[in-house]
mmCIF file of C-alpha atoms in Angstrom:
data_model
loop_
_atom_site.group_PDB
_atom_site.id
_atom_site.type_symbol
_atom_site.label_atom_id
_atom_site.label_comp_id
_atom_site.label_asym_id
_atom_site.label_seq_id
_atom_site.Cartn_x
_atom_site.Cartn_y
_atom_site.Cartn_z
ATOM 1 C CA MET A 1 0.302 0.159 -0.085
ATOM 2 C CA LYS A 2 1.430 3.186 -1.079
ATOM 3 C CA VAL A 3 0.647 6.114 1.239
ATOM 4 C CA LYS A 4 0.009 9.984 -0.190
ATOM 5 C CA THR A 5 -2.732 11.205 2.163
ATOM 6 C CA ILE A 6 -3.398 11.049 5.864
ATOM 7 C CA GLU A 7 -6.599 8.773 5.010
ATOM 8 C CA ASP A 8 -3.931 6.660 3.376
ATOM 9 C CA ALA A 9 -1.774 6.411 6.570
ATOM 10 C CA ARG A 10 -4.961 5.722 8.766
ATOM 11 C CA GLU A 11 -5.749 2.777 6.610
ATOM 12 C CA PHE A 12 -2.262 1.734 6.426
ATOM 13 C CA VAL A 13 -1.940 1.723 10.366
ATOM 14 C CA LYS A 14 -5.252 0.039 10.833
ATOM 15 C CA GLU A 15 -4.078 -2.770 8.217
ATOM 16 C CA VAL A 16 -0.786 -3.412 9.855
ATOM 17 C CA LYS A 17 -1.818 -2.908 13.507
ATOM 18 C CA ILE A 18 1.714 -1.451 14.452
ATOM 19 C CA CYS A 19 4.264 0.461 12.532
ATOM 20 C CA THR A 20 7.104 2.659 13.675
ATOM 21 C CA ILE A 21 7.495 6.137 12.174
ATOM 22 C CA PHE A 22 11.064 5.408 10.610
ATOM 23 C CA PRO A 23 12.411 2.403 9.662
ATOM 24 C CA SER A 24 15.148 0.589 11.944
ATOM 25 C CA GLY A 25 16.806 -2.832 11.362
ATOM 26 C CA LYS A 26 16.355 -2.979 15.371
ATOM 27 C CA VAL A 27 12.518 -3.729 14.849
ATOM 28 C CA GLU A 28 10.306 -6.294 13.060
ATOM 29 C CA HIS A 29 7.710 -3.663 12.119
ATOM 30 C CA THR A 30 7.236 -1.706 8.910
ATOM 31 C CA SER A 31 7.704 2.204 9.115
ATOM 32 C CA LEU A 32 5.526 4.619 7.949
ATOM 33 C CA TRP A 33 8.225 5.988 6.170
ATOM 34 C CA GLU A 34 8.484 3.370 4.023
ATOM 35 C CA GLN A 35 5.168 3.236 2.778
ATOM 36 C CA VAL A 36 4.852 7.111 2.032
ATOM 37 C CA ASP A 37 4.858 7.858 -1.610
ATOM 38 C CA LEU A 38 5.587 11.338 -1.508
ATOM 39 C CA PRO A 39 8.846 13.158 -2.763
ATOM 40 C CA ASP A 40 11.873 13.457 -0.375
ATOM 41 C CA LYS A 41 13.938 16.753 -0.007
ATOM 42 C CA GLN A 42 15.494 17.863 -3.233
ATOM 43 C CA PRO A 43 19.161 19.214 -3.448
ATOM 44 C CA GLY A 44 18.443 23.040 -2.594
ATOM 45 C CA GLU A 45 15.192 22.548 -1.170
ATOM 46 C CA SER A 46 14.591 24.410 2.110
ATOM 47 C CA GLY A 47 12.911 22.979 4.975
ATOM 48 C CA TRP A 48 12.309 19.020 5.315
ATOM 49 C CA GLY A 49 10.588 18.471 1.859
ATOM 50 C CA VAL A 50 7.070 17.068 1.207
ATOM 51 C CA LYS A 51 7.815 13.129 2.807
ATOM 52 C CA MET A 52 9.310 14.339 5.868
ATOM 53 C CA GLY A 53 6.711 16.963 6.473
ATOM 54 C CA ALA A 54 4.037 14.594 5.993
ATOM 55 C CA VAL A 55 5.449 11.631 8.046
ATOM 56 C CA TRP A 56 6.301 14.220 10.837
ATOM 57 C CA THR A 57 2.724 15.906 10.855
ATOM 58 C CA TRP A 58 0.777 12.541 10.420
ATOM 59 C CA LYS A 59 2.482 10.891 13.436
ATOM 60 C CA ASN A 60 0.684 13.368 15.786
ATOM 61 C CA GLN A 61 -2.315 14.034 13.535
ATOM 62 C CA LEU A 62 -3.538 10.487 13.254
ATOM 63 C CA PRO A 63 -3.895 9.932 16.887
ATOM 64 C CA ALA A 64 -5.516 13.467 17.340
ATOM 65 C CA ASP A 65 -7.725 12.967 14.602
ATOM 66 C CA TYR A 66 -8.797 9.555 15.203
ATOM 67 C CA PRO A 67 -8.334 8.982 18.929
ATOM 68 C CA ASN A 68 -10.399 5.826 19.094
ATOM 69 C CA GLU A 69 -8.799 4.456 16.402
ATOM 70 C CA ILE A 70 -4.877 5.046 16.536
ATOM 71 C CA TYR A 71 -2.584 5.468 19.236
ATOM 72 C CA TYR A 72 0.857 7.002 19.256
ATOM 73 C CA GLY A 73 3.544 5.725 21.735
ATOM 74 C CA LYS A 74 6.827 3.936 22.403
ATOM 75 C CA ILE A 75 7.777 0.242 22.341
ATOM 76 C CA LYS A 76 10.740 -1.478 23.536
ATOM 77 C CA GLY A 77 14.145 0.169 22.561
ATOM 78 C CA GLY A 78 12.269 3.597 22.551
ATOM 79 C CA PHE A 79 11.057 3.287 19.007
ATOM 80 C CA ALA A 80 8.058 5.728 18.104
ATOM 81 C CA VAL A 81 4.988 3.863 16.839
ATOM 82 C CA LEU A 82 1.433 4.261 15.625
ATOM 83 C CA MET A 83 -0.918 1.649 16.735
ATOM 84 C CA GLU A 84 -4.317 0.157 15.872
ATOM 85 C CA MET A 85 -6.370 0.518 19.206
ATOM 86 C CA ASP A 86 -7.628 -2.956 19.157
ATOM 87 C CA HIS A 87 -3.745 -4.182 19.095
ATOM 88 C CA LEU A 88 -2.954 -1.905 21.829
ATOM 89 C CA SER A 89 -5.775 -3.182 23.983
ATOM 90 C CA GLY A 90 -5.608 -6.865 23.147
ATOM 91 C CA THR A 91 -1.945 -7.574 22.414
ATOM 92 C CA HIS A 92 0.458 -4.786 23.069
ATOM 93 C CA PHE A 93 -0.649 -3.542 26.504
ATOM 94 C CA PRO A 94 -0.860 -6.821 28.464
ATOM 95 C CA ALA A 95 2.754 -7.642 26.959
ATOM 96 C CA ALA A 96 4.134 -4.196 27.590
ATOM 97 C CA TYR A 97 2.767 -2.953 30.776
ATOM 98 C CA GLN A 98 4.833 -2.499 33.875
ATOM 99 C CA PRO A 99 4.106 -1.176 37.144
ATOM 100 C CA VAL A 100 5.349 2.157 37.814
ATOM 101 C CA GLU A 101 6.706 0.644 41.339
ATOM 102 C CA SER A 102 9.161 -1.489 39.043
ATOM 103 C CA LEU A 103 10.729 1.364 37.387
ATOM 104 C CA ASN A 104 13.850 3.186 38.514
ATOM 105 C CA PRO A 105 13.368 6.141 41.464
ATOM 106 C CA LEU A 106 13.769 8.689 38.709
ATOM 107 C CA ALA A 107 11.025 7.493 36.579
ATOM 108 C CA GLN A 108 8.666 6.969 39.725
ATOM 109 C CA ARG A 109 9.265 10.597 40.278
ATOM 110 C CA ILE A 110 8.459 11.791 36.944
ATOM 111 C CA PHE A 111 5.464 9.715 36.913
ATOM 112 C CA GLU A 112 4.226 11.545 40.322
ATOM 113 C CA TYR A 113 4.602 15.114 38.722
ATOM 114 C CA ILE A 114 2.602 13.956 35.930
ATOM 115 C CA ARG A 115 0.066 11.972 37.872
ATOM 116 C CA ASN A 116 -0.558 15.530 39.753
ATOM 117 C CA GLU A 117 -1.033 17.552 36.744
ATOM 118 C CA PRO A 118 -0.257 17.558 32.914
ATOM 119 C CA TRP A 119 3.410 19.034 32.141
ATOM 120 C CA THR A 120 4.901 19.754 28.723
ATOM 121 C CA THR A 121 8.117 18.176 28.197
ATOM 122 C CA THR A 122 10.317 21.384 28.684
ATOM 123 C CA GLU A 123 8.791 22.502 31.979
ATOM 124 C CA LEU A 124 8.906 18.787 33.196
ATOM 125 C CA ARG A 125 12.530 18.233 32.209
ATOM 126 C CA ASN A 126 13.553 21.767 33.876
ATOM 127 C CA GLU A 127 11.520 21.009 37.115
ATOM 128 C CA VAL A 128 12.911 17.382 37.527
ATOM 129 C CA VAL A 129 16.693 18.323 36.501
ATOM 130 C CA SER A 130 16.698 21.147 38.941
ATOM 131 C CA ALA A 131 14.671 19.190 41.777
ATOM 132 C CA CYS A 132 16.661 15.660 41.407
ATOM 133 C CA GLY A 133 19.725 16.557 40.027
ATOM 134 C CA CYS A 134 19.854 14.172 37.114
ATOM 135 C CA SER A 135 20.909 14.938 33.728
ATOM 136 C CA LYS A 136 18.786 15.900 30.558
ATOM 137 C CA SER A 137 19.782 12.198 29.377
ATOM 138 C CA GLN A 138 19.084 10.574 32.422
ATOM 139 C CA PHE A 139 15.630 12.469 32.592
ATOM 140 C CA ASP A 140 14.960 11.435 28.569
ATOM 141 C CA THR A 141 15.404 7.608 29.556
ATOM 142 C CA ALA A 142 13.234 7.738 32.272
ATOM 143 C CA LEU A 143 10.350 9.535 30.278
ATOM 144 C CA LYS A 144 11.056 7.281 27.541
ATOM 145 C CA ASN A 145 10.752 4.229 29.974
ATOM 146 C CA LEU A 146 7.307 5.711 31.333
ATOM 147 C CA GLN A 147 6.084 5.492 27.698
ATOM 148 C CA ILE A 148 7.319 2.244 26.804
ATOM 149 C CA SER A 149 6.001 0.583 30.131
ATOM 150 C CA MET A 150 2.355 2.357 29.436
ATOM 151 C CA ASN A 151 2.448 4.403 32.501
ATOM 152 C CA VAL A 152 2.636 7.940 30.632
ATOM 153 C CA VAL A 153 1.062 8.938 27.130
ATOM 154 C CA ARG A 154 1.513 12.022 25.036
ATOM 155 C CA ASP A 155 -1.594 14.123 24.988
ATOM 156 C CA CYS A 156 -2.586 14.013 21.226
ATOM 157 C CA GLU A 157 -4.563 17.249 21.448
ATOM 158 C CA ALA A 158 -2.022 19.441 22.999
ATOM 159 C CA GLU A 159 0.220 21.626 20.882
ATOM 160 C CA GLN A 160 3.361 21.015 22.547
ATOM 161 C CA ASP A 161 4.413 17.519 23.956
ATOM 162 C CA THR A 162 2.282 17.194 26.949
ATOM 163 C CA TRP A 163 2.187 14.206 29.223
ATOM 164 C CA LEU A 164 -0.786 12.494 30.884
ATOM 165 C CA THR A 165 -1.113 8.895 32.724
ATOM 166 C CA PHE A 166 -2.121 6.068 30.625
ATOM 167 C CA GLN A 167 -4.829 5.295 33.022
ATOM 168 C CA GLU A 168 -6.536 8.991 32.810
ATOM 169 C CA VAL A 169 -6.174 8.753 29.022
ATOM 170 C CA TYR A 170 -7.207 4.953 28.323
ATOM 171 C CA ALA A 171 -9.308 4.195 31.596
ATOM 172 C CA ASP A 172 -10.894 1.254 29.442
ATOM 173 C CA ILE A 173 -7.768 -0.454 28.475
ATOM 174 C CA TRP A 174 -6.262 0.196 31.789
ATOM 175 C CA ASN A 175 -9.210 -1.543 33.664
ATOM 176 C CA GLN A 176 -9.227 -4.215 31.730
ATOM 177 C CA HIS A 177 -5.801 -5.320 32.384
ATOM 178 C CA VAL A 178 -4.686 -3.702 35.497
ATOM 179 C CA PRO A 179 -6.344 -5.475 38.615
ATOM 180 C CA ASP A 180 -8.205 -2.739 40.695
ATOM 181 C CA GLY A 181 -6.469 -0.074 39.024
ATOM 182 C CA VAL A 182 -3.260 -0.732 40.792
#
C-alpha cells in the first residue's frame, strides 16, 4: 500500500496494526516512512521536504484526528510507533505494561509529577533536572521508559508534547488489564 494522504496513512496503520514512524533494522515492524509515496527533499530545497513534513505531521495528527482508532507511543528500544487500538488493547498493553513501582526511582518521581498534573516536556525536564539533580539524558531515558511501560502518554490534543497518565487517557484499556487499577 502506497501512502499519499493522511487517510491512506490511517488505513495503513489499521491494516498493519503497528508501525514505527521511521525504519530501523532493530525492529520487526514496517515503518510509515517506508510506505509514504511522496517526494523526498530535493537538493537545494529548504525545510524538510514533502515526505518528511507529511510523516512528521501525521504521527501527531493521526492519533489526534482518530483517537478511538490510532494510538501513538513508544515500544521497547524507545521506537516511536502508531498502533491500531484493538492491537493496543488486546496484544500490546498486556505484554508491555509494567507497574510504575517496578521502574527506577527517577521514573517514579517523574510519574508523580505527571499524575498530579499535565506537564509539557520542557517544563517537566527543567523541574525534574533542578529538583532531582539528574542529567537531561537521565530524564529523557526515564520518560521514555514510562512510555514503553504504558504508564504515561502524550496528550494528542496538545500543541506541545504534554504528558498524561495512560490510566487517565485510556481508562477502559487500563481497567481491563490492571487489577483494581493498581
